[in-house]
Tab-separated table of N, CA and C in Angstrom:
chain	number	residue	atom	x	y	z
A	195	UNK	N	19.563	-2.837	1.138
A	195	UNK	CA	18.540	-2.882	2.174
A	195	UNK	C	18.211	-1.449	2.592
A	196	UNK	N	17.206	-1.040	3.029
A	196	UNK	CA	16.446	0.454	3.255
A	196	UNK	C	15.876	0.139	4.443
A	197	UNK	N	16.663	0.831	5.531
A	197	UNK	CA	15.790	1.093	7.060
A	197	UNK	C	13.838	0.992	6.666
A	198	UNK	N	13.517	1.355	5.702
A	198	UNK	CA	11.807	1.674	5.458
A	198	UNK	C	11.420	0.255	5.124
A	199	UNK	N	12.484	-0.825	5.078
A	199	UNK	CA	11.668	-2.259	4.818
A	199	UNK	C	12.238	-2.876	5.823
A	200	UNK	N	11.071	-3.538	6.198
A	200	UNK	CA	11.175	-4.628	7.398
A	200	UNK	C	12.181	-5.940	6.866
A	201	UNK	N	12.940	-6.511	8.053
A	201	UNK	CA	13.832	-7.830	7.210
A	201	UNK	C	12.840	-8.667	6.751
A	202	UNK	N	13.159	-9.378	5.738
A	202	UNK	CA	12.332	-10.575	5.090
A	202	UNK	C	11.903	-11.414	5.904
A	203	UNK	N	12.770	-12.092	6.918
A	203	UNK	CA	12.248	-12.951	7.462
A	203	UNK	C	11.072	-12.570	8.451
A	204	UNK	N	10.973	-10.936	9.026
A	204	UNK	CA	9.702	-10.342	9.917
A	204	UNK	C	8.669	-10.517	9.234
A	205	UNK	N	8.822	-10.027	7.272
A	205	UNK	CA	8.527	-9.683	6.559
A	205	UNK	C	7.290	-11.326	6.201
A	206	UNK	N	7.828	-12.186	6.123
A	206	UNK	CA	7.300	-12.997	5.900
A	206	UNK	C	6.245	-13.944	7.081
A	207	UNK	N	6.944	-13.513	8.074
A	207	UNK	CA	5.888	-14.074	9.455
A	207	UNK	C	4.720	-13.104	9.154
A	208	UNK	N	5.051	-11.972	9.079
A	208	UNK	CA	3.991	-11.041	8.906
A	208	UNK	C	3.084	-11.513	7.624
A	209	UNK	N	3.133	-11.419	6.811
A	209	UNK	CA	2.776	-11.851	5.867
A	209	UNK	C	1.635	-13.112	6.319
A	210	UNK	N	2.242	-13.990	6.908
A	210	UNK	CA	1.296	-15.613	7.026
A	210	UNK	C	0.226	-15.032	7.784
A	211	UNK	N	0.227	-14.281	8.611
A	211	UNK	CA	-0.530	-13.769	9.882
A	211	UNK	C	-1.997	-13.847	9.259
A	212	UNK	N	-3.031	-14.177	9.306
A	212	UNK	CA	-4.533	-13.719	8.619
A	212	UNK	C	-4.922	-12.480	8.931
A	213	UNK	N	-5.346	-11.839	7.758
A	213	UNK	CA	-5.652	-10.136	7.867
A	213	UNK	C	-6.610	-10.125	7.931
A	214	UNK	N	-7.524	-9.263	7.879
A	214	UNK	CA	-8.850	-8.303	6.922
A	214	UNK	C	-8.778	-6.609	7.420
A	215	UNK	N	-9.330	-6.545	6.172
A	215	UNK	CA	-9.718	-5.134	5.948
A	215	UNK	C	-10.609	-4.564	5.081
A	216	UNK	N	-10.906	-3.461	5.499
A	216	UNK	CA	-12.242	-2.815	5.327
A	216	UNK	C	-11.904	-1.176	3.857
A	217	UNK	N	-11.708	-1.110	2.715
A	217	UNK	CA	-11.334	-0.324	2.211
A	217	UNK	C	-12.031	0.473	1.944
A	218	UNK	N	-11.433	1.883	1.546
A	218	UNK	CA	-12.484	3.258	1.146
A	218	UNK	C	-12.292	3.211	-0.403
A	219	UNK	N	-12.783	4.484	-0.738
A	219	UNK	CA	-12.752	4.907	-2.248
A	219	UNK	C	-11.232	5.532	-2.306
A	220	UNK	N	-11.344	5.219	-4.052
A	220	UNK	CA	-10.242	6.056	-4.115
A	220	UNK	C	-9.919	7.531	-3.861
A	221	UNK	N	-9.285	8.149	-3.554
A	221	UNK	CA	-8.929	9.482	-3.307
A	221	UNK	C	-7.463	10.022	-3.772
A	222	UNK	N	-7.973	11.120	-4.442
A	222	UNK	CA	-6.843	12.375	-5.714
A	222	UNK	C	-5.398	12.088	-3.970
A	223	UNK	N	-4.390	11.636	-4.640
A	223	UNK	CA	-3.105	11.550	-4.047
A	223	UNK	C	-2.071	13.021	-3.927
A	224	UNK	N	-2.298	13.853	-3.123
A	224	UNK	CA	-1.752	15.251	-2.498
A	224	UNK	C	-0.356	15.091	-3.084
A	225	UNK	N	0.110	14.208	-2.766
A	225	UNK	CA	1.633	14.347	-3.537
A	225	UNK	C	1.809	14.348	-5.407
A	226	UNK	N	0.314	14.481	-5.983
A	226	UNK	CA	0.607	13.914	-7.678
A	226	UNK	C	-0.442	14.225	-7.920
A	227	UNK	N	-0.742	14.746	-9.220
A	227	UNK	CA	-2.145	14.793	-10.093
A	227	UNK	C	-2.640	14.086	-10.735
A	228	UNK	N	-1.404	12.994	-11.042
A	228	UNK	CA	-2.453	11.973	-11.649
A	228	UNK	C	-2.240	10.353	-11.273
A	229	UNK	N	-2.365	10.531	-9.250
A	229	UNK	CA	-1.971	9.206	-8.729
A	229	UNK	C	-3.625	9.270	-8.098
A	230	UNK	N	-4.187	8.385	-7.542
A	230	UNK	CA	-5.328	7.963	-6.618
A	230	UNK	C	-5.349	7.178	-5.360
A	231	UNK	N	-5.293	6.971	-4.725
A	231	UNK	CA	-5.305	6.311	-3.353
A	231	UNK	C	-5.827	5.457	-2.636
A	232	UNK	N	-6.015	4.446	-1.980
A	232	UNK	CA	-6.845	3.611	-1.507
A	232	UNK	C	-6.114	3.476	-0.392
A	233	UNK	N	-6.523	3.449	1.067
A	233	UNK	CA	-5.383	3.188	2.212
A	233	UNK	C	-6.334	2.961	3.166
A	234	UNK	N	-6.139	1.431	4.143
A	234	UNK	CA	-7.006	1.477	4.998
A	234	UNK	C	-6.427	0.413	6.523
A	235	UNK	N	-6.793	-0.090	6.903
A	235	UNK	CA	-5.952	-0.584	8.327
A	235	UNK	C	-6.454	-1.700	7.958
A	236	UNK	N	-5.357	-3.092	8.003
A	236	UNK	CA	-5.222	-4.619	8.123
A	236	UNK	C	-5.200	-4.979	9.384
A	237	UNK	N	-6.269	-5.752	9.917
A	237	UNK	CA	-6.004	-6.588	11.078
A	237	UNK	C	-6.423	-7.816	11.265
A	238	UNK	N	-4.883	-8.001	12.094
A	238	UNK	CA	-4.837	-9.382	12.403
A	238	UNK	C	-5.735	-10.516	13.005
A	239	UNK	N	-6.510	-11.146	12.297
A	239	UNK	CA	-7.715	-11.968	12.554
A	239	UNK	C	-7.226	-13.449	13.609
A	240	UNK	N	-6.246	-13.601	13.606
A	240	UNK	CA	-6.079	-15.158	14.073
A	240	UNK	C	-4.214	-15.087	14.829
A	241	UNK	N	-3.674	-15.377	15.548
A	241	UNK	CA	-2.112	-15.197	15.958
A	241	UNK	C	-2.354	-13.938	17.123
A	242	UNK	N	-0.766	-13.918	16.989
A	242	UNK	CA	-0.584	-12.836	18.133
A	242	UNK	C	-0.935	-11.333	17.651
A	243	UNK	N	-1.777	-10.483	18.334
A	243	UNK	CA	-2.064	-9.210	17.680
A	243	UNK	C	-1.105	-8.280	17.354
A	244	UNK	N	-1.044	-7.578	16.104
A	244	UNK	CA	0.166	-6.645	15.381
A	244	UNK	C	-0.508	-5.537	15.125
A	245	UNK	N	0.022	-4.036	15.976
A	245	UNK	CA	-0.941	-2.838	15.504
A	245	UNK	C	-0.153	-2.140	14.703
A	246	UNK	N	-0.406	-0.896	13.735
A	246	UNK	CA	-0.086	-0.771	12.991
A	246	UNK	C	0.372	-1.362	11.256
A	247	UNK	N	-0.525	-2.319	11.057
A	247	UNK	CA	-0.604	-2.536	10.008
A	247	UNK	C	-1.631	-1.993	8.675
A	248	UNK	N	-0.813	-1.550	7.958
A	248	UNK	CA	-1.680	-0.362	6.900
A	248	UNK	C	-1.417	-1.366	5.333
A	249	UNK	N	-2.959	-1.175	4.692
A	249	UNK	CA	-2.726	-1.685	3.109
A	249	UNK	C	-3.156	-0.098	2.199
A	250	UNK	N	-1.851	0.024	1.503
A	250	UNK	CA	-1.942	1.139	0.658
A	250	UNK	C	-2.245	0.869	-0.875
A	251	UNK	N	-3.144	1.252	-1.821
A	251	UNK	CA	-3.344	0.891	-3.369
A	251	UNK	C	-3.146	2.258	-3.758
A	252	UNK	N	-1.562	2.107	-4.480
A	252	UNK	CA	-1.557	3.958	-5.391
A	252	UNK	C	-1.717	3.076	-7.129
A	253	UNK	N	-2.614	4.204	-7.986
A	253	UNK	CA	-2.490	4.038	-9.495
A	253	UNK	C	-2.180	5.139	-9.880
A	254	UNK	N	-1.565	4.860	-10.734
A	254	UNK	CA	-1.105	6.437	-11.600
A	254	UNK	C	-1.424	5.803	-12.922
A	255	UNK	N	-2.132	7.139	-13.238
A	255	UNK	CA	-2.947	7.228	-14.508
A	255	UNK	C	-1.486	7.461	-15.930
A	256	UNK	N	-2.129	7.313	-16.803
A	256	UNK	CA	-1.107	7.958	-17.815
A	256	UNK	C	-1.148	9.151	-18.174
A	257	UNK	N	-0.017	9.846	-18.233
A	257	UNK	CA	0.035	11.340	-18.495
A	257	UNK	C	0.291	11.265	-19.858
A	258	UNK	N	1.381	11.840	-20.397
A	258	UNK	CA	1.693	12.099	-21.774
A	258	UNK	C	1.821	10.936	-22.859
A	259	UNK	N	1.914	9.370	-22.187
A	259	UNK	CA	2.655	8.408	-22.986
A	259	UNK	C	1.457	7.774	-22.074
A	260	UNK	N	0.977	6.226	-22.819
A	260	UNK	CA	0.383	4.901	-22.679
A	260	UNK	C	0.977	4.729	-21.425
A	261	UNK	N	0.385	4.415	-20.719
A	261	UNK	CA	1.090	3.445	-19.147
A	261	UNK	C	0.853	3.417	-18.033
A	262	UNK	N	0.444	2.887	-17.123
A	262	UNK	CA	0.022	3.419	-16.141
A	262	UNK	C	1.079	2.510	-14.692
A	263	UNK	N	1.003	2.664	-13.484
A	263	UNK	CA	1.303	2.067	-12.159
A	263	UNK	C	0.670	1.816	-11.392
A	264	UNK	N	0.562	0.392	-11.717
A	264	UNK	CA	-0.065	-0.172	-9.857
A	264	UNK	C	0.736	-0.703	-9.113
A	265	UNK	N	0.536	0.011	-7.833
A	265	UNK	CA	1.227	-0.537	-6.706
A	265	UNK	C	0.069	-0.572	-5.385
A	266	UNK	N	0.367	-1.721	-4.970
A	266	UNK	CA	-0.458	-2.537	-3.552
A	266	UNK	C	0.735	-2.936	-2.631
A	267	UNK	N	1.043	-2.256	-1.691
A	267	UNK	CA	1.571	-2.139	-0.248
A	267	UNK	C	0.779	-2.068	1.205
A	268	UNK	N	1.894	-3.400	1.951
A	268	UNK	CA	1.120	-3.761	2.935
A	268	UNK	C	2.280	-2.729	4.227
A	269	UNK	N	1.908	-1.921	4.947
A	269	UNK	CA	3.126	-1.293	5.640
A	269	UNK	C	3.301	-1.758	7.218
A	270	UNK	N	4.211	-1.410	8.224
A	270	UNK	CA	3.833	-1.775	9.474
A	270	UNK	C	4.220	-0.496	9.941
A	271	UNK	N	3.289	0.478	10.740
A	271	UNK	CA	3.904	2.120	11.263
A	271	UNK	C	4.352	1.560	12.860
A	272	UNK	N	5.183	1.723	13.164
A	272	UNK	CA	5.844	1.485	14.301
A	272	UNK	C	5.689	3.011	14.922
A	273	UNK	N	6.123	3.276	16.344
A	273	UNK	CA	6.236	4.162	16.854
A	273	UNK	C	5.537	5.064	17.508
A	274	UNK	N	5.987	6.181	18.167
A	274	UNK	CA	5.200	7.088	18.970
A	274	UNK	C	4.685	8.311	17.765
A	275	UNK	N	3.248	9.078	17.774
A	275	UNK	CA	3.126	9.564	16.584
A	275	UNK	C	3.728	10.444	15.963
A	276	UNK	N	4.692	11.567	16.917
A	276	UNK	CA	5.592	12.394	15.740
A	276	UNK	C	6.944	11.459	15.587
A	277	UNK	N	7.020	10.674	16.050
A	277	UNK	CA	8.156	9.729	15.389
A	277	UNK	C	7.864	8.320	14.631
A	278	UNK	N	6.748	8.454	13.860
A	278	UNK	CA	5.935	7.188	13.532
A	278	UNK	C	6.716	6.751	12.482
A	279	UNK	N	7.794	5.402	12.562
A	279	UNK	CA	7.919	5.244	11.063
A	279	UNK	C	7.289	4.029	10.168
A	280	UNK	N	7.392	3.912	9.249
A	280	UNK	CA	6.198	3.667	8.029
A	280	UNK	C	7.440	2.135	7.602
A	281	UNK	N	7.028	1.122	7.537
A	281	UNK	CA	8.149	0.380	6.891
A	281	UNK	C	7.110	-0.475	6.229
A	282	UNK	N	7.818	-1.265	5.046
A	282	UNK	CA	7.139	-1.918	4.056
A	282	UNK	C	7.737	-3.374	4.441
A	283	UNK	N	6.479	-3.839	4.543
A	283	UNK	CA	6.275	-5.387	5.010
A	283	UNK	C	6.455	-6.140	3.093
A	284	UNK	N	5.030	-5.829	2.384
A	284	UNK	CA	5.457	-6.688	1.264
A	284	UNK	C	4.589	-5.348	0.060
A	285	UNK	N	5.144	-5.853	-1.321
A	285	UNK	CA	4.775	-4.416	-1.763
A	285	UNK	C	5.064	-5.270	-3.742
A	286	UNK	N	3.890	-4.894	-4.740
A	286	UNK	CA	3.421	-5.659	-5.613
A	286	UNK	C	3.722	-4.139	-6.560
A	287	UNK	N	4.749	-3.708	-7.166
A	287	UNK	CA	4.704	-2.938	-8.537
A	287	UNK	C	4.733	-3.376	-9.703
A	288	UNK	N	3.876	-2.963	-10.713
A	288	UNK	CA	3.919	-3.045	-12.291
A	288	UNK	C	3.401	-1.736	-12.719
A	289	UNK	N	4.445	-1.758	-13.802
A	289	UNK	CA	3.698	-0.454	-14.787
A	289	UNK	C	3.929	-1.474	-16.214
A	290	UNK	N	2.906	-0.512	-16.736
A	290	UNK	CA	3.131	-1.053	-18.560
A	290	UNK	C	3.514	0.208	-19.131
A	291	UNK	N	3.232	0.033	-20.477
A	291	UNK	CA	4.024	1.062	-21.153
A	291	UNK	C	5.585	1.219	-21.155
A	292	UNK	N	6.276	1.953	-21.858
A	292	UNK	CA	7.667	1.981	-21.846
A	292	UNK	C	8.096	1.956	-20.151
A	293	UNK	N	9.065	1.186	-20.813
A	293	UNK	CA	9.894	0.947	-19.483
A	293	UNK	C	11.755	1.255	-19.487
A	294	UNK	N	11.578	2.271	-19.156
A	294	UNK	CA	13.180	3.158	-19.288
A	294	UNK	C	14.367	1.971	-18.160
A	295	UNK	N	13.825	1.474	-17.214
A	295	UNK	CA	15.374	0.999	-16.451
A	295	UNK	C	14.874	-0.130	-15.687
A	296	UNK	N	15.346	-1.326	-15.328
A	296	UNK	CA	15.429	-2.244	-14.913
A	296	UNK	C	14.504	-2.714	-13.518
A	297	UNK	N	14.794	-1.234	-12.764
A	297	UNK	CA	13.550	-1.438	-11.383
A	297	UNK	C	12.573	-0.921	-11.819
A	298	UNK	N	12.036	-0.796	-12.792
A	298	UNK	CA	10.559	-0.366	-13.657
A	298	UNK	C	9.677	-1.776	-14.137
A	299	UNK	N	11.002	-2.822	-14.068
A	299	UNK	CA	9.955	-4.371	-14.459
A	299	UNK	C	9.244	-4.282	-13.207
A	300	UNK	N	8.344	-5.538	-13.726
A	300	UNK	CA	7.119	-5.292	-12.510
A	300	UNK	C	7.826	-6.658	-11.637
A	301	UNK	N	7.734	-6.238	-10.302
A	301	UNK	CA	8.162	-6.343	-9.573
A	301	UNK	C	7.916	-6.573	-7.559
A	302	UNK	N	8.084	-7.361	-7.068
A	302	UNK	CA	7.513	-7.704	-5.991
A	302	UNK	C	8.291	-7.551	-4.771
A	303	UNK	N	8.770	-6.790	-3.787
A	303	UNK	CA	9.339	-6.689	-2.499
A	303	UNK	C	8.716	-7.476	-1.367
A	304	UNK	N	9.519	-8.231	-0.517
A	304	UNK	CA	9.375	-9.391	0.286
A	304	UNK	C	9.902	-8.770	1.202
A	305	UNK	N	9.362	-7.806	2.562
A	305	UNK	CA	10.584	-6.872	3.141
A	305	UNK	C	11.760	-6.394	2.449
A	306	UNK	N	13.187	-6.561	2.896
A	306	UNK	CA	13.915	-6.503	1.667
A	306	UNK	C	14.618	-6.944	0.651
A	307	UNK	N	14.103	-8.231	0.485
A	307	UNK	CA	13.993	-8.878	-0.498
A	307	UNK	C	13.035	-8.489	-2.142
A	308	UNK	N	13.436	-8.335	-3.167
A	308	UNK	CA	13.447	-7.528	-3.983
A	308	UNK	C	13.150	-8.747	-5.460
A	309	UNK	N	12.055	-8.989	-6.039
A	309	UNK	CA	12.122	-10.032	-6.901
A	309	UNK	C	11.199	-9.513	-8.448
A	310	UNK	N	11.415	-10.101	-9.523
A	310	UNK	CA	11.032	-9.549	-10.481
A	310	UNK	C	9.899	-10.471	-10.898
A	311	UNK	N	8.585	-9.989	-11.514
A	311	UNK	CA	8.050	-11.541	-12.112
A	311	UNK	C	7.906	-11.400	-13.474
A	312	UNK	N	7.467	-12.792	-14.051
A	312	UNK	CA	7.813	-12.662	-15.339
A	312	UNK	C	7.353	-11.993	-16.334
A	313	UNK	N	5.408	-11.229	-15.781
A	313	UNK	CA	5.251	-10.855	-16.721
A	313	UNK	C	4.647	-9.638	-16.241
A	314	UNK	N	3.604	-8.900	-17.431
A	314	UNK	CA	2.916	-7.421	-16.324
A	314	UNK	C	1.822	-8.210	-16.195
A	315	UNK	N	1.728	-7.329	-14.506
A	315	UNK	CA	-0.036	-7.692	-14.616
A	315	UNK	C	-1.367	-7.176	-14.470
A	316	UNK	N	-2.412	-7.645	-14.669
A	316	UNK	CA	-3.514	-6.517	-14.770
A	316	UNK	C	-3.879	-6.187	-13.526
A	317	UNK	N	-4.539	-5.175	-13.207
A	317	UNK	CA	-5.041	-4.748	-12.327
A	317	UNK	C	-5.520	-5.941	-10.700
A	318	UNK	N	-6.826	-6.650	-11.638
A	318	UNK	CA	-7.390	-7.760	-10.872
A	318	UNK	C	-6.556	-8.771	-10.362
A	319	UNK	N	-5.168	-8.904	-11.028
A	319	UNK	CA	-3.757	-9.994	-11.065
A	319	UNK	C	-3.133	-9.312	-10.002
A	320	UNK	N	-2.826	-7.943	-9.712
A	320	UNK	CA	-2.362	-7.703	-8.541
A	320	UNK	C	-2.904	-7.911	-7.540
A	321	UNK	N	-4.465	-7.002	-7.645
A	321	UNK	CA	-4.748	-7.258	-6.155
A	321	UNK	C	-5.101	-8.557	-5.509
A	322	UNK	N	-5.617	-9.857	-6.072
A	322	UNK	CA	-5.720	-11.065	-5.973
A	322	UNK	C	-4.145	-11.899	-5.333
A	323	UNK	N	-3.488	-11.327	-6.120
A	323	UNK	CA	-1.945	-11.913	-6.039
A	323	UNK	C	-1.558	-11.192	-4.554
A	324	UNK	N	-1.760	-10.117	-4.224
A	324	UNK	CA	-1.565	-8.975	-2.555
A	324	UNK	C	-2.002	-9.642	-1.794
A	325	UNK	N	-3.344	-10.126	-1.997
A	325	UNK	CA	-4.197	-10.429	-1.132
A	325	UNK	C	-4.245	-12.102	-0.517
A	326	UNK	N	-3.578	-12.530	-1.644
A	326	UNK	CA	-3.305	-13.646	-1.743
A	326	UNK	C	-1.264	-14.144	-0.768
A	327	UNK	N	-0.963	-12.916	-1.156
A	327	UNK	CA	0.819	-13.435	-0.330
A	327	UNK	C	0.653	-12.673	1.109
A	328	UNK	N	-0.533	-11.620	1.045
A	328	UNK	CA	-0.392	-11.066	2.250
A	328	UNK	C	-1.390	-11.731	3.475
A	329	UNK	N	-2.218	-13.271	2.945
A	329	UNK	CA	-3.203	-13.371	3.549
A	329	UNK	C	-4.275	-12.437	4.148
A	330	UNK	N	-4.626	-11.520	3.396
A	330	UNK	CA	-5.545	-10.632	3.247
A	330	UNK	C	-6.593	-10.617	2.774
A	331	UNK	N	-8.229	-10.718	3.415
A	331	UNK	CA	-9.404	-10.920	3.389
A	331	UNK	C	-9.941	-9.159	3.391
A	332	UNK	N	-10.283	-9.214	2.043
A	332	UNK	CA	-11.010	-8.055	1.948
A	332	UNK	C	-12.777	-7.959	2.564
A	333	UNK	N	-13.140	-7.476	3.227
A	333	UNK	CA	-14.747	-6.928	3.603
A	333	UNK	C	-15.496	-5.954	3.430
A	334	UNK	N	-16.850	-5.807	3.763
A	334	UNK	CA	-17.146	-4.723	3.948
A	334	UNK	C	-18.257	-4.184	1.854
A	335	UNK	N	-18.735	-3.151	2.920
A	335	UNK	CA	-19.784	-2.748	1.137
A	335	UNK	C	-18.373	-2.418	-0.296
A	336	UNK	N	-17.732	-1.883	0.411
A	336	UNK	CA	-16.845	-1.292	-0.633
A	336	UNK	C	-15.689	-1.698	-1.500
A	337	UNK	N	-15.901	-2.498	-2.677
A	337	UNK	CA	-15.129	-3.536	-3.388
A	337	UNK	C	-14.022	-2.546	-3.694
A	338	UNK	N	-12.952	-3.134	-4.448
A	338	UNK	CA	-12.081	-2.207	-4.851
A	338	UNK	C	-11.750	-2.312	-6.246
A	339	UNK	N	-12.673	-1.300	-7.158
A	339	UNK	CA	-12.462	-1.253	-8.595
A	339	UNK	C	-11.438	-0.839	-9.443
A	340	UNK	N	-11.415	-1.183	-10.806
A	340	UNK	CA	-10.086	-0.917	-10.865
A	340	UNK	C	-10.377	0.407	-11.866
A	341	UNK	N	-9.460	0.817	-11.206
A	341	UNK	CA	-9.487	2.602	-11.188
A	341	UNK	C	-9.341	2.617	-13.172
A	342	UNK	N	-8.386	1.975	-13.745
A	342	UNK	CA	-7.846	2.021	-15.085
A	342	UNK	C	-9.181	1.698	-16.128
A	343	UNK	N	-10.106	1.382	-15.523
A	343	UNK	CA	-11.915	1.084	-16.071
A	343	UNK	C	-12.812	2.111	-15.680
A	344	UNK	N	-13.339	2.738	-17.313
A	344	UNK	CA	-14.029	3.693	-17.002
A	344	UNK	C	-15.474	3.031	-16.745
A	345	UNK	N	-16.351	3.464	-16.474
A	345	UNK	CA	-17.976	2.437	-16.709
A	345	UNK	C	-18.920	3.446	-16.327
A	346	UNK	N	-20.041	3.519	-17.467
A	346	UNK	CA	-21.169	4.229	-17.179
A	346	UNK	C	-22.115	3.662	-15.964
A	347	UNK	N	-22.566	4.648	-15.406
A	347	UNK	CA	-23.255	3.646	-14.187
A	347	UNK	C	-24.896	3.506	-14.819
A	348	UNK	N	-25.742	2.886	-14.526
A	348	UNK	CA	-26.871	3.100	-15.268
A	348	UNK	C	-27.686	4.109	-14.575
């Protein structure tokens, strides 16, 4: 268990709660050259109101070898702002390509509850599947493409 994940069982009330949110473009990730970003504020549409709830989308591109990482994290920032901490409510990883060690299968965190699924999945399979355990209603002009698709615009 990791102080940075909420217990499962918070983890999962949270979760049922009805969201929406409003997302931006991707944006070059300060910590990596070849991660991208999507991060925008979830709120609670229906229940008791919960502030601080953040949905994060990192991809990492492939560098030297085939493969890439998606990860879709829903967070809850608790706190006063220089003591703000960041904890992970529910959180959707897969990479393809070689896979060196065991927490590299793709993989799903439930607070801290920790589960593997059976297979990889694509892009559209995650965020559907996020959006879908996190009761999360996406809005707004700005869809969220998948970064791993190049496309000429006309």
């Amino acid at each position: 268990m990791s102080q940075y994940d909420v217990p499962e069982n918070d983890a999962r009330e949270i979760m049922l709660l009805p969201k929406e949110g409003e997302p931006t473009d991707w944006i070059a990730n300060d910590g990596s050259e070849n991660v991208i970003s999507i991060a925008f504020p979830a709120v609670v549409t229906k229940g008791p109101p919960l502030s601080g709830l953040k949905v994060v989308f990192d991809y990492k591109y492939p560098h030297d070898i085939p493969g890439e990482r998606i990860r879709a994290t829903l967070f809850q920032e608790t706190g006063k702002k220089r003591q703000r901490m960041r904890q992970r409510v529910y959180q959707i990883e897969v990479r393809s390509g070689k896979i060196s060690s065991a927490h590299q299968l793709p993989h799903e965190h439930i607070g801290t509850l920790r589960l593997n699924f059976d297979k990889v999945l694509n892009f559209s399979e995650c965020l559907d599947l996020f959006c879908e355990r996190c009761n999360l209603t996406i809005y707004g002009d700005q869809e969220i493409l998948d970064p791993g698709k190049f496309e000429l615009l006309p």
